[in-house]
mmCIF file of C-alpha atoms in Angstrom:
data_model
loop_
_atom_site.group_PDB
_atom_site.id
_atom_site.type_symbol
_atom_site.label_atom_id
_atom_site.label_comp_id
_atom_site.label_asym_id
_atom_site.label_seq_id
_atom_site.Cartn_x
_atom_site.Cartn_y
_atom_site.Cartn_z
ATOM 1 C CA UNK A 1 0.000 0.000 0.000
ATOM 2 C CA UNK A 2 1.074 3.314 -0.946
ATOM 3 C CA UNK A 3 2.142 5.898 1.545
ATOM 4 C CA UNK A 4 -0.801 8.428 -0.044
ATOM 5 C CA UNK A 5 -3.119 5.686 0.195
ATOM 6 C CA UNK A 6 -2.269 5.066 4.094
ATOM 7 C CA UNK A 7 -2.396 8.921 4.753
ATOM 8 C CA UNK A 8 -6.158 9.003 2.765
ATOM 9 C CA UNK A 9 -7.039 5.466 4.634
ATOM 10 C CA UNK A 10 -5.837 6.820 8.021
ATOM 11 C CA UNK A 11 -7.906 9.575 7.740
ATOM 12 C CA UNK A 12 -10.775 7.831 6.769
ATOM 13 C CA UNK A 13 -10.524 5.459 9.394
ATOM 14 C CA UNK A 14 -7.525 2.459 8.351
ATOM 15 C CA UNK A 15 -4.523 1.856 10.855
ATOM 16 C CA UNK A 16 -1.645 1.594 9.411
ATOM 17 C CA UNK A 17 2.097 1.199 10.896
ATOM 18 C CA UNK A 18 4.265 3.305 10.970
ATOM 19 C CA UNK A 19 1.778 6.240 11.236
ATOM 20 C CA UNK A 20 1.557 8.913 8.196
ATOM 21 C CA UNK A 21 3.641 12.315 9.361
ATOM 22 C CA UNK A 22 3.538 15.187 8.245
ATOM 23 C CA UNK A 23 3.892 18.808 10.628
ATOM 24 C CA UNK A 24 1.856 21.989 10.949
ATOM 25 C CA UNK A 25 3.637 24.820 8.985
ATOM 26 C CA UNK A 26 6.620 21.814 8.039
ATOM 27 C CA UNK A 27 6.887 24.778 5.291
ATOM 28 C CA UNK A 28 8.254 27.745 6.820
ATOM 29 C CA UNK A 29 11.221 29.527 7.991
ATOM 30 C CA UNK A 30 12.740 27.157 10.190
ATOM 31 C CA UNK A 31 14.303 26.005 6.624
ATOM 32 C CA UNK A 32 16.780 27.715 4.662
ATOM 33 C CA UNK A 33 15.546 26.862 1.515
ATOM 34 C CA UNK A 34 12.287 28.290 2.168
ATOM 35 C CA UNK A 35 14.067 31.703 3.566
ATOM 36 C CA UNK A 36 15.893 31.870 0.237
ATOM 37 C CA UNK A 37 12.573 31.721 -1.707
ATOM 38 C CA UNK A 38 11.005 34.187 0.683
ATOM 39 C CA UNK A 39 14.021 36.770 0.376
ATOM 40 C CA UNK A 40 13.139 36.549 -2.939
ATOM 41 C CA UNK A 41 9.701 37.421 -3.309
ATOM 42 C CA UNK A 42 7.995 40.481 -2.594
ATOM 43 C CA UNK A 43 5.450 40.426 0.441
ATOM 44 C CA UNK A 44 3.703 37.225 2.049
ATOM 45 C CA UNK A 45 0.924 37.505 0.385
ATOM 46 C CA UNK A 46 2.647 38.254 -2.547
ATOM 47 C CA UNK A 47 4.681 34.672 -2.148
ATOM 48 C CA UNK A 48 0.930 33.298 -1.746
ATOM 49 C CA UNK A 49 -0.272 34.514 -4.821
ATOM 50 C CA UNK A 50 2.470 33.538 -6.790
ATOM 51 C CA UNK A 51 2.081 29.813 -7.745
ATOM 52 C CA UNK A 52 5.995 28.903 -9.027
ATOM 53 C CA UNK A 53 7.014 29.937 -5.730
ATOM 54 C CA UNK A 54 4.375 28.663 -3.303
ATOM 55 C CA UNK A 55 4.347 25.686 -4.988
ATOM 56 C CA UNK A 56 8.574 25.114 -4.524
ATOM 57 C CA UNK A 57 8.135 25.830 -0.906
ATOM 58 C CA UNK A 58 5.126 23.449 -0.116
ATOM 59 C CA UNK A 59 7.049 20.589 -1.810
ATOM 60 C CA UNK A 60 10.512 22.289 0.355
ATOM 61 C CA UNK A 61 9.885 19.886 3.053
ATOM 62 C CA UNK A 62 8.667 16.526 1.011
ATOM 63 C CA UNK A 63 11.869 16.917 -0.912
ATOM 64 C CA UNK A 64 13.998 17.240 2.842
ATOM 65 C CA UNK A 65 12.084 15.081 4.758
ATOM 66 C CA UNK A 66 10.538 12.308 2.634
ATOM 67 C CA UNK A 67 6.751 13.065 5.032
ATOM 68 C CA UNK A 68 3.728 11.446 3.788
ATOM 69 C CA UNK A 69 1.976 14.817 3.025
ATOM 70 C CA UNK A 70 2.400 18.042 1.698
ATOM 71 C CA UNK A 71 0.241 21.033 3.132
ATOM 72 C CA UNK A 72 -0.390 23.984 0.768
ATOM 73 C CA UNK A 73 0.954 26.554 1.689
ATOM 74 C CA UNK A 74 -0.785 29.672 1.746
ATOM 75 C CA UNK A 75 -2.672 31.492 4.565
ATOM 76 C CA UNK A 76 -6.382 31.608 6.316
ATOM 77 C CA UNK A 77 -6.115 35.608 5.522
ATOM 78 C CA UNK A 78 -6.451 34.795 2.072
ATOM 79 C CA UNK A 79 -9.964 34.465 2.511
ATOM 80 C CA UNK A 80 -10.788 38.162 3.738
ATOM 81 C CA UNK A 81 -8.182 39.348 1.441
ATOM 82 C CA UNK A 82 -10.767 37.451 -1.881
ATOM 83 C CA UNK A 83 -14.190 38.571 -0.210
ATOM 84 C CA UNK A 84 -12.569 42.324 -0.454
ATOM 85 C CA UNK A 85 -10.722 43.291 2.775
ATOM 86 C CA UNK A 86 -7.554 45.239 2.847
ATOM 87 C CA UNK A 87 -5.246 42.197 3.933
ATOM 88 C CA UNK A 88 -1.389 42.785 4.785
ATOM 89 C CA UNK A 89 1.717 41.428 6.066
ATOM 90 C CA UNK A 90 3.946 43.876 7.813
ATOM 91 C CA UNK A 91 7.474 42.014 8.741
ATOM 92 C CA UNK A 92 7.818 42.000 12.776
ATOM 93 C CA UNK A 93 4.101 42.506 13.224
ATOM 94 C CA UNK A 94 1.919 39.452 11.667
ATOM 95 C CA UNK A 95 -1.291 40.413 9.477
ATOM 96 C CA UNK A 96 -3.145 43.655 9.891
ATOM 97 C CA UNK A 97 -6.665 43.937 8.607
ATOM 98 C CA UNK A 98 -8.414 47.070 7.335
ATOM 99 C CA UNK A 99 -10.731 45.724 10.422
ATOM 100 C CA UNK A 100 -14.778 45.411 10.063
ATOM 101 C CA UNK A 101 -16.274 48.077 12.413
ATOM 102 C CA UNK A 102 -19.749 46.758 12.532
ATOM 103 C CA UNK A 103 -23.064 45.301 11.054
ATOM 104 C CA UNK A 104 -23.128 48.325 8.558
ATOM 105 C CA UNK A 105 -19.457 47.305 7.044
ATOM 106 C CA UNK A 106 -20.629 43.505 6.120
ATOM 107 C CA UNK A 107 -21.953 44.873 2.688
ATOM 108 C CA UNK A 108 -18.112 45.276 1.679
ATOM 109 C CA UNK A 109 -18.178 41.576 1.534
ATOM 110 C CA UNK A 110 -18.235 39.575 -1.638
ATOM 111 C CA UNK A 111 -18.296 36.025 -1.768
ATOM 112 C CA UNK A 112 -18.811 36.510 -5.548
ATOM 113 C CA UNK A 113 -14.919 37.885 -5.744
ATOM 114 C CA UNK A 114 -13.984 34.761 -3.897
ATOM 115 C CA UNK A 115 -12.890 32.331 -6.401
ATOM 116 C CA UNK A 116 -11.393 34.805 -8.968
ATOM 117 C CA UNK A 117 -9.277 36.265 -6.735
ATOM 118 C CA UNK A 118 -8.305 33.137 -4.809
ATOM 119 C CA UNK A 119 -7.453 31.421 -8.595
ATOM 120 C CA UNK A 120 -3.586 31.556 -8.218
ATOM 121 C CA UNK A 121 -3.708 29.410 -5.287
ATOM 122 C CA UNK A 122 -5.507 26.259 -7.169
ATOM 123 C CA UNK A 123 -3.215 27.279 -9.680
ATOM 124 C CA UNK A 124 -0.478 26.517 -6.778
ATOM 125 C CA UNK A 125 -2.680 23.390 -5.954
ATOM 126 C CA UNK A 126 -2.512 22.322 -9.859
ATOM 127 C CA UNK A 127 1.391 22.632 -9.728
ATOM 128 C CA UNK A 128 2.108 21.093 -6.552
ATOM 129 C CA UNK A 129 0.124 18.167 -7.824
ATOM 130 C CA UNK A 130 1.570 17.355 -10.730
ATOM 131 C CA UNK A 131 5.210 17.463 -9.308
ATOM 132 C CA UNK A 132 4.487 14.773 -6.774
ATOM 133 C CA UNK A 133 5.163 11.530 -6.425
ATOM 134 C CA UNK A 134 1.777 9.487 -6.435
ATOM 135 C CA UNK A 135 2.611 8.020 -2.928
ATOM 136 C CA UNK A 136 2.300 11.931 -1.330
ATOM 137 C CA UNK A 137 -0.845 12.982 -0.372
ATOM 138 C CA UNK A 138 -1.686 16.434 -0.899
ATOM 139 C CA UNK A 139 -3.656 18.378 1.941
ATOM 140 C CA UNK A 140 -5.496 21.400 0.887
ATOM 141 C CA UNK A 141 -7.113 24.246 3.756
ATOM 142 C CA UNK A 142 -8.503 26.614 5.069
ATOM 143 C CA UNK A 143 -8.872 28.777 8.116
ATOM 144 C CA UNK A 144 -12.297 28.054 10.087
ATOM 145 C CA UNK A 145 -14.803 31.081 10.181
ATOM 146 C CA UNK A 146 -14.778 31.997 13.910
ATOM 147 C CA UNK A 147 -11.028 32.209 13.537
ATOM 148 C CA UNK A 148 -11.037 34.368 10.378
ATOM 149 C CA UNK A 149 -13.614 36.374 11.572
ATOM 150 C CA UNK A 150 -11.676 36.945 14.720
ATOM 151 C CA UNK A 151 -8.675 38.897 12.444
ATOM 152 C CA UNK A 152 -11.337 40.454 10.619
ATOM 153 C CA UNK A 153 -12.866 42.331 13.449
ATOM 154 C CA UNK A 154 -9.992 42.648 15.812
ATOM 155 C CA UNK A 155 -8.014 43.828 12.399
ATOM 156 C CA UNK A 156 -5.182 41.396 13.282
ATOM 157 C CA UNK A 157 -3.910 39.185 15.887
ATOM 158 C CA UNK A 158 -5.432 38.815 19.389
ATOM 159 C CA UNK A 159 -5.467 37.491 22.579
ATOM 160 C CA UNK A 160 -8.453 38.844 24.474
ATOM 161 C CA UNK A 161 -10.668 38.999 21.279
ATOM 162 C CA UNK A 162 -12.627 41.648 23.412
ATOM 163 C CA UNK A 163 -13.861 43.342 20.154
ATOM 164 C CA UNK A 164 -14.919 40.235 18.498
ATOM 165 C CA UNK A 165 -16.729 38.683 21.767
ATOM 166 C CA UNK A 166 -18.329 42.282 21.912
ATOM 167 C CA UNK A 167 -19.980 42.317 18.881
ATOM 168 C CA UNK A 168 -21.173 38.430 18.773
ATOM 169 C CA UNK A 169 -22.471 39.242 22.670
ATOM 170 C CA UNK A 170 -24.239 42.392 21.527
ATOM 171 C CA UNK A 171 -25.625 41.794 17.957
ATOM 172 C CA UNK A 172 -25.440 37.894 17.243
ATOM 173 C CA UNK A 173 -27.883 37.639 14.407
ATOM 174 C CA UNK A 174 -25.290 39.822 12.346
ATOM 175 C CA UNK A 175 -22.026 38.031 14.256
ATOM 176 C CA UNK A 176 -24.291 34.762 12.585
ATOM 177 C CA UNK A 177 -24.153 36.625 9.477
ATOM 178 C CA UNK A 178 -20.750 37.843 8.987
ATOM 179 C CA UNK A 179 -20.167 33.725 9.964
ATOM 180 C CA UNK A 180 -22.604 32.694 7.165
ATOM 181 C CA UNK A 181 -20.408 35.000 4.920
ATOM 182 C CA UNK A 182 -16.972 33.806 5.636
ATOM 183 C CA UNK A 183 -18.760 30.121 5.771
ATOM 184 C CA UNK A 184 -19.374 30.329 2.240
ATOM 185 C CA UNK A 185 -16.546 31.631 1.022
ATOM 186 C CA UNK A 186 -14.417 29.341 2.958
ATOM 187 C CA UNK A 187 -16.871 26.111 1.239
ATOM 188 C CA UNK A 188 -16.203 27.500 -1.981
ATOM 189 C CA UNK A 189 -12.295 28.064 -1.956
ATOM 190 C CA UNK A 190 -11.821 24.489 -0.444
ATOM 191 C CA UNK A 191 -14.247 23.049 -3.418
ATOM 192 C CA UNK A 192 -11.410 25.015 -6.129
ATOM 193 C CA UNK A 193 -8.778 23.602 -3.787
ATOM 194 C CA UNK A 194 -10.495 19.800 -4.430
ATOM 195 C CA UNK A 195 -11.415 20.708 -8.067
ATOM 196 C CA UNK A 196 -7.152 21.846 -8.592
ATOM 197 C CA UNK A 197 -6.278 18.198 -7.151
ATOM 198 C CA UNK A 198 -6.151 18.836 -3.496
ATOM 199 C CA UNK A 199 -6.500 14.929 -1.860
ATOM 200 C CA UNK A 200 -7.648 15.690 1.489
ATOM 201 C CA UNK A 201 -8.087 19.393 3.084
ATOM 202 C CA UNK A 202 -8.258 20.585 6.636
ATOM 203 C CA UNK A 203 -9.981 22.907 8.379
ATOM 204 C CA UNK A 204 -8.061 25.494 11.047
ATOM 205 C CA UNK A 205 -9.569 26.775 13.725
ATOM 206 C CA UNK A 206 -6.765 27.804 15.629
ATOM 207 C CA UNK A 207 -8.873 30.146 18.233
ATOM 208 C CA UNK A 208 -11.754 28.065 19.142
ATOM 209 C CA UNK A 209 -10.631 27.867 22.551
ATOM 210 C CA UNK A 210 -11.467 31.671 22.856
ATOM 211 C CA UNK A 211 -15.008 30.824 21.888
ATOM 212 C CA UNK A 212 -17.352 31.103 24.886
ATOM 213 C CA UNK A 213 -18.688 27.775 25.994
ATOM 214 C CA UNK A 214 -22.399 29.239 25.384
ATOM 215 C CA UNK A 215 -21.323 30.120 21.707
ATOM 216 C CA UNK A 216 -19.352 27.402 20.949
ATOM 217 C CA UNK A 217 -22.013 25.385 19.096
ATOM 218 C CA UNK A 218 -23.083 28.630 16.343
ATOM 219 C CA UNK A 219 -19.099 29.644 16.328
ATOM 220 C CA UNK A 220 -17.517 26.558 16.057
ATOM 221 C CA UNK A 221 -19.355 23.590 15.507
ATOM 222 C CA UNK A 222 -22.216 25.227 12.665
ATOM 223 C CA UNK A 223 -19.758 26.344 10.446
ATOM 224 C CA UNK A 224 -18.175 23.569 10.362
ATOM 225 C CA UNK A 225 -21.200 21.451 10.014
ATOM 226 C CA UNK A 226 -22.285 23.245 6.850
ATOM 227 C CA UNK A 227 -18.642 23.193 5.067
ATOM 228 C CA UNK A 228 -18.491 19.702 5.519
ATOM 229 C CA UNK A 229 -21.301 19.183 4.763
ATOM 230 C CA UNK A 230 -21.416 21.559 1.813
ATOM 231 C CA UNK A 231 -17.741 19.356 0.647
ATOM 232 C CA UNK A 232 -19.197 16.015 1.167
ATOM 233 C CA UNK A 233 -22.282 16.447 -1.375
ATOM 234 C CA UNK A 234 -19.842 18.451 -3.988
ATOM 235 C CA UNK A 235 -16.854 15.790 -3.678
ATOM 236 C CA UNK A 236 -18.040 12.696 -1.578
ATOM 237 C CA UNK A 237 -14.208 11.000 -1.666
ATOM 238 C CA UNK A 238 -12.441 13.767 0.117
ATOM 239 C CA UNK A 239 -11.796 13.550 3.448
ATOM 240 C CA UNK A 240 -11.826 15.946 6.065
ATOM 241 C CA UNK A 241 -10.028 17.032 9.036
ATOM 242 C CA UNK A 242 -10.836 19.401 11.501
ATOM 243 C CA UNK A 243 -8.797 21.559 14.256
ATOM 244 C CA UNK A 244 -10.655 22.877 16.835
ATOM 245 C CA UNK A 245 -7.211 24.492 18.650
ATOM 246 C CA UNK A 246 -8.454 24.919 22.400
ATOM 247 C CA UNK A 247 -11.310 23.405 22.731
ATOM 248 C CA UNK A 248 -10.784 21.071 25.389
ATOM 249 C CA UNK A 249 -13.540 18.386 26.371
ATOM 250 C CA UNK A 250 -15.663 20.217 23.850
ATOM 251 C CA UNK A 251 -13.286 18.516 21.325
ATOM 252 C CA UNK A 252 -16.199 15.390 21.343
ATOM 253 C CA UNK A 253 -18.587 17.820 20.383
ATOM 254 C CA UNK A 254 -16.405 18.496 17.370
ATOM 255 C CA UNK A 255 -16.111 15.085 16.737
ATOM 256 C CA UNK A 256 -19.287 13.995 16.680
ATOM 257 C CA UNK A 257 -21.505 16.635 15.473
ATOM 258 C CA UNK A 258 -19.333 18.696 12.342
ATOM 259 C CA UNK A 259 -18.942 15.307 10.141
ATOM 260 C CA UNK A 260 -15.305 15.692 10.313
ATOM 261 C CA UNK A 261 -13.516 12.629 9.417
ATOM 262 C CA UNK A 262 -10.899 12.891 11.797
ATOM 263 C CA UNK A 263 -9.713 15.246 14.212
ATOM 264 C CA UNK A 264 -6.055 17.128 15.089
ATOM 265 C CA UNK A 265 -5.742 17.991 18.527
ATOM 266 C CA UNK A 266 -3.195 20.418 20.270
ATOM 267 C CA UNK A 267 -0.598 19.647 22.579
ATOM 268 C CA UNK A 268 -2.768 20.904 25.222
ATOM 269 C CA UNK A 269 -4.638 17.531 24.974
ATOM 270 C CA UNK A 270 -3.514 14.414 27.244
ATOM 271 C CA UNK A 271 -3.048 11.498 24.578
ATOM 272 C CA UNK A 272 -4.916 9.255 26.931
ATOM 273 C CA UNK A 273 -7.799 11.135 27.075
ATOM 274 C CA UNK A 274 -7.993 11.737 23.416
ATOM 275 C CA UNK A 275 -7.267 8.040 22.826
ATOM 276 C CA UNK A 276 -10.297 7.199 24.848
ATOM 277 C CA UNK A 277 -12.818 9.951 24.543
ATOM 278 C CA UNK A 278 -11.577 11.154 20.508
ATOM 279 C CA UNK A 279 -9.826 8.809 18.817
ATOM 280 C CA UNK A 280 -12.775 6.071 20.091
ATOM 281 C CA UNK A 281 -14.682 7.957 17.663
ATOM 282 C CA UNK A 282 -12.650 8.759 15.085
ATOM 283 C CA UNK A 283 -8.961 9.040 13.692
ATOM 284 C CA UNK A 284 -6.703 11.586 15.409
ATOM 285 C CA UNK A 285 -3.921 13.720 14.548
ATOM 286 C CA UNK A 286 -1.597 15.053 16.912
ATOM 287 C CA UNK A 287 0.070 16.316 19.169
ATOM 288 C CA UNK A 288 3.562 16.613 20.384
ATOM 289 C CA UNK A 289 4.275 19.882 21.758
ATOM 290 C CA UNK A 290 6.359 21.830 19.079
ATOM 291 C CA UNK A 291 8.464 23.118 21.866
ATOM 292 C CA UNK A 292 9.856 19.120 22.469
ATOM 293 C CA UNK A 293 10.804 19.213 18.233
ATOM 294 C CA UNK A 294 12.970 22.418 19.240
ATOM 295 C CA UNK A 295 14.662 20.788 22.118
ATOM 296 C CA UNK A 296 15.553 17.686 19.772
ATOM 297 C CA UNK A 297 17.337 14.226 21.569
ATOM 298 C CA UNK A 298 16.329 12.773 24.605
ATOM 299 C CA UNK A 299 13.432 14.877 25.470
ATOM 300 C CA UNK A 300 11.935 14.673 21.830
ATOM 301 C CA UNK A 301 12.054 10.869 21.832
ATOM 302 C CA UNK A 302 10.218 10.421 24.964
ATOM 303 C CA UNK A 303 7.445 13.101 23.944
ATOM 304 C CA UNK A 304 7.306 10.750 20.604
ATOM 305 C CA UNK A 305 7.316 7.768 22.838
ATOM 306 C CA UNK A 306 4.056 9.132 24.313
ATOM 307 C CA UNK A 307 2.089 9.944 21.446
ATOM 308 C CA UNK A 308 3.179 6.703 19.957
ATOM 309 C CA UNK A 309 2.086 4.626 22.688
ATOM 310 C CA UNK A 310 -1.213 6.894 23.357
ATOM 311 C CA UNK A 311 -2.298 6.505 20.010
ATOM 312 C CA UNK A 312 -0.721 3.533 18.434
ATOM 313 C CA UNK A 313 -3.646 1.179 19.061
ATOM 314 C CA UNK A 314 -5.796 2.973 16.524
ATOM 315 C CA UNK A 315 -6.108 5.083 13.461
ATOM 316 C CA UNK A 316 -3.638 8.123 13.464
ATOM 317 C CA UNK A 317 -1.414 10.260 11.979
ATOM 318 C CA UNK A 318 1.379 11.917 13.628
ATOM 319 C CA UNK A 319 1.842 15.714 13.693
ATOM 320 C CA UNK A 320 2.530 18.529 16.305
ATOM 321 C CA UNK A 321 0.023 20.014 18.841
ATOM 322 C CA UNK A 322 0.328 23.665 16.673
ATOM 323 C CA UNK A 323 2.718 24.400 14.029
ATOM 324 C CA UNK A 324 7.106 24.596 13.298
ATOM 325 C CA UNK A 325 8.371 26.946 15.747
ATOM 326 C CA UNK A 326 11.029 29.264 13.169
ATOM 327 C CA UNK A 327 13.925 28.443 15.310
ATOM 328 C CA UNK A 328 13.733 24.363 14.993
ATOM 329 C CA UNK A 329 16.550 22.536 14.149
ATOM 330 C CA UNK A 330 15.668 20.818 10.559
ATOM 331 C CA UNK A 331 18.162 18.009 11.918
ATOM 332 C CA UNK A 332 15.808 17.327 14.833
ATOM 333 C CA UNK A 333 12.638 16.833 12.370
ATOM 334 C CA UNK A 334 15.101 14.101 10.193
ATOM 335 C CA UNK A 335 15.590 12.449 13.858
ATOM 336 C CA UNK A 336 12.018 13.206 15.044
ATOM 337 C CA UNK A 337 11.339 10.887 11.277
ATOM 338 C CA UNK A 338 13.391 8.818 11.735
ATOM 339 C CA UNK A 339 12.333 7.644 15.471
ATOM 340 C CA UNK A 340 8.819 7.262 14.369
ATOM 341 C CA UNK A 341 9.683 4.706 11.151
ATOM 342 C CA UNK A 342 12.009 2.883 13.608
ATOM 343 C CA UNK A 343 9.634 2.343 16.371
ATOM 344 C CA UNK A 344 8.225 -1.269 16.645
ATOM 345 C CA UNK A 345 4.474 -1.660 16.506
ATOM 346 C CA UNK A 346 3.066 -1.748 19.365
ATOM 347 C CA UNK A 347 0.196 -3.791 18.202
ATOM 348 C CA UNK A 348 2.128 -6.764 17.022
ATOM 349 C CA UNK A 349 3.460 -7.231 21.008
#
């Protein structure tokens, strides 16, 4: 069996030994390669939009690493940026967002712009494709709408997400519709993500642990519901993941109500309570801490060790609890690799 076909089967439910790996953000600046590219190219956004490029760095780490996946890469701002907000990148700052001020501003939103504009990054999709080995899966996303739409009210990156939790608190028949807005643009950039060749995508929600418990079902769990649902009736062979970053023992909620066919979980996360109360429903992704990939030897193997032993039993593919931290060691991801390939399975003991 083919390593794509164990990466597609895992998430659809198949064990398989060793587990598929790939890593959050495995294309970044932690490699020098990628920094090279990214010296050379204008903005983020601009490195994004330009397939050629985005399309050498998301196959970067396949070439390095021989993983099992490759994730596109491209951002969950590219969204706002095709339904017609001013999106940029400044260098030492993150994203900054000309930011929504209210109900009155959610007529400057187009889903109709959506797929145009977004065109270059199926075109990165089509590339990517095409210059990978059939055994390498290739994972398509998107960002989630509660965590979109926190960046598009806060106007960049947050903590406290007072403005955002302000607005869905105060008016949340339009908080439901600036969700129903970024929900269907989101469905119909991951359907020209599928449609470009993408084998599998994944949906981000990297902030749903700053959704109030009350809201969590509208924030989190409807959006998701209707994308997946939306990508199961448009392209019924695709699997899904889903990331609800955060959301502690609301992750079972996730799990069993969005349709998701398997579900990452952050480092946050005890294995053995994901083993028992997630992965007993479905596949799981996950979840060393990326903190134990920049520490490298001893300490990485035994945080390995633990997810290997948590999850081993069942269906699952490794990956970290959040994405590269810039300053890892690329030697420590050929070890982290290695370990996993070498370890015995634990269900032929």
């Amino acid at each position: 069996m083919t390593r794509r076909s164990r990466f597609v089967s895992t998430v659809i439910g198949e064990r398989s030994w060793p587990p598929p790996i790939w890593l959050m953000r495995q294309a970044g600046r932690y490699l020098p390669e990628y920094r090279a590219v990214r010296a050379d190219t204008g903005s983020f956004l601009d490195l994004c939009y330009t397939p050629d490029k985005a399309a050498e760095v998301t196959i970067q780490p396949i070439d390095r690493f021989d993983l099992d996946a490759a994730i596109l890469f491209s951002d969950i701002l590219v969204v706002p940026d095709g339904l017609g907000m001013d999106v940029k990148f400044i260098e030492g700052t993150g994203p900054v967002l000309g930011a929504l001020k209210g109900p009155e501003d959610l007529s400057t939103l187009s889903v109709d712009r959506v797929t145009e504009h977004l065109a270059p990054v199926a075109e990165t999709v089509r590339q990517v494709r095409s210059r990978l080995f059939d055994d390498k899966a290739l994972i398509g996303f998107a960002g989630a709408p509660w965590t979109v739409v926190t960046y598009m009210i806060e106007g960049g990156t947050s903590r406290a997400f007072e403005t955002t939790k302000e607005w869905l608190f105060k008016d949340p028949e339009s908080f439901r519709q600036l969700l129903s807005i970024v929900t269907e643009g989101t469905v119909r950039y991951l359907q020209q993500q599928i449609d470009a060749g993408a084998n599998a995508v994944k949906i981000f929600d990297s902030w749903a642990g700053a959704v109030p418990a009350t809201a969590f079902e509208m924030c989190v769990i409807e959006p998701a519901k209707t994308i997946v649902s939306r990508l199961k009736a448009s392209h019924p062979d695709i699997p899904i993941l889903g990331f609800p970053r955060g959301a502690g023992p609301l992750y079972v909620r996730y799990a069993t109500e969005t349709g998701v066919d398997a579900v990452a979980v952050d480092a946050s996360v005890p294995v053995t309570w994901a083993a028992e109360h997630i992965q007993s429903l479905k596949p799981v992704q996950g979840n060393m801490d990326p903190i134990a990939l920049v520490a490298g030897g001893e300490g990485m193997r035994r945080e390995i060790g633990a997810v290997l032993d948590g999850f081993g039993q069942g269906p699952f593919i490794f990956n970290l609890g959040h994405g590269i931290i810039p300053k890892t060691n690329p030697d420590h991801v050929t070890a982290l690799i290695e370990t996993i390939r070498s370890t015995p399975d634990p269900a032929a003991s």
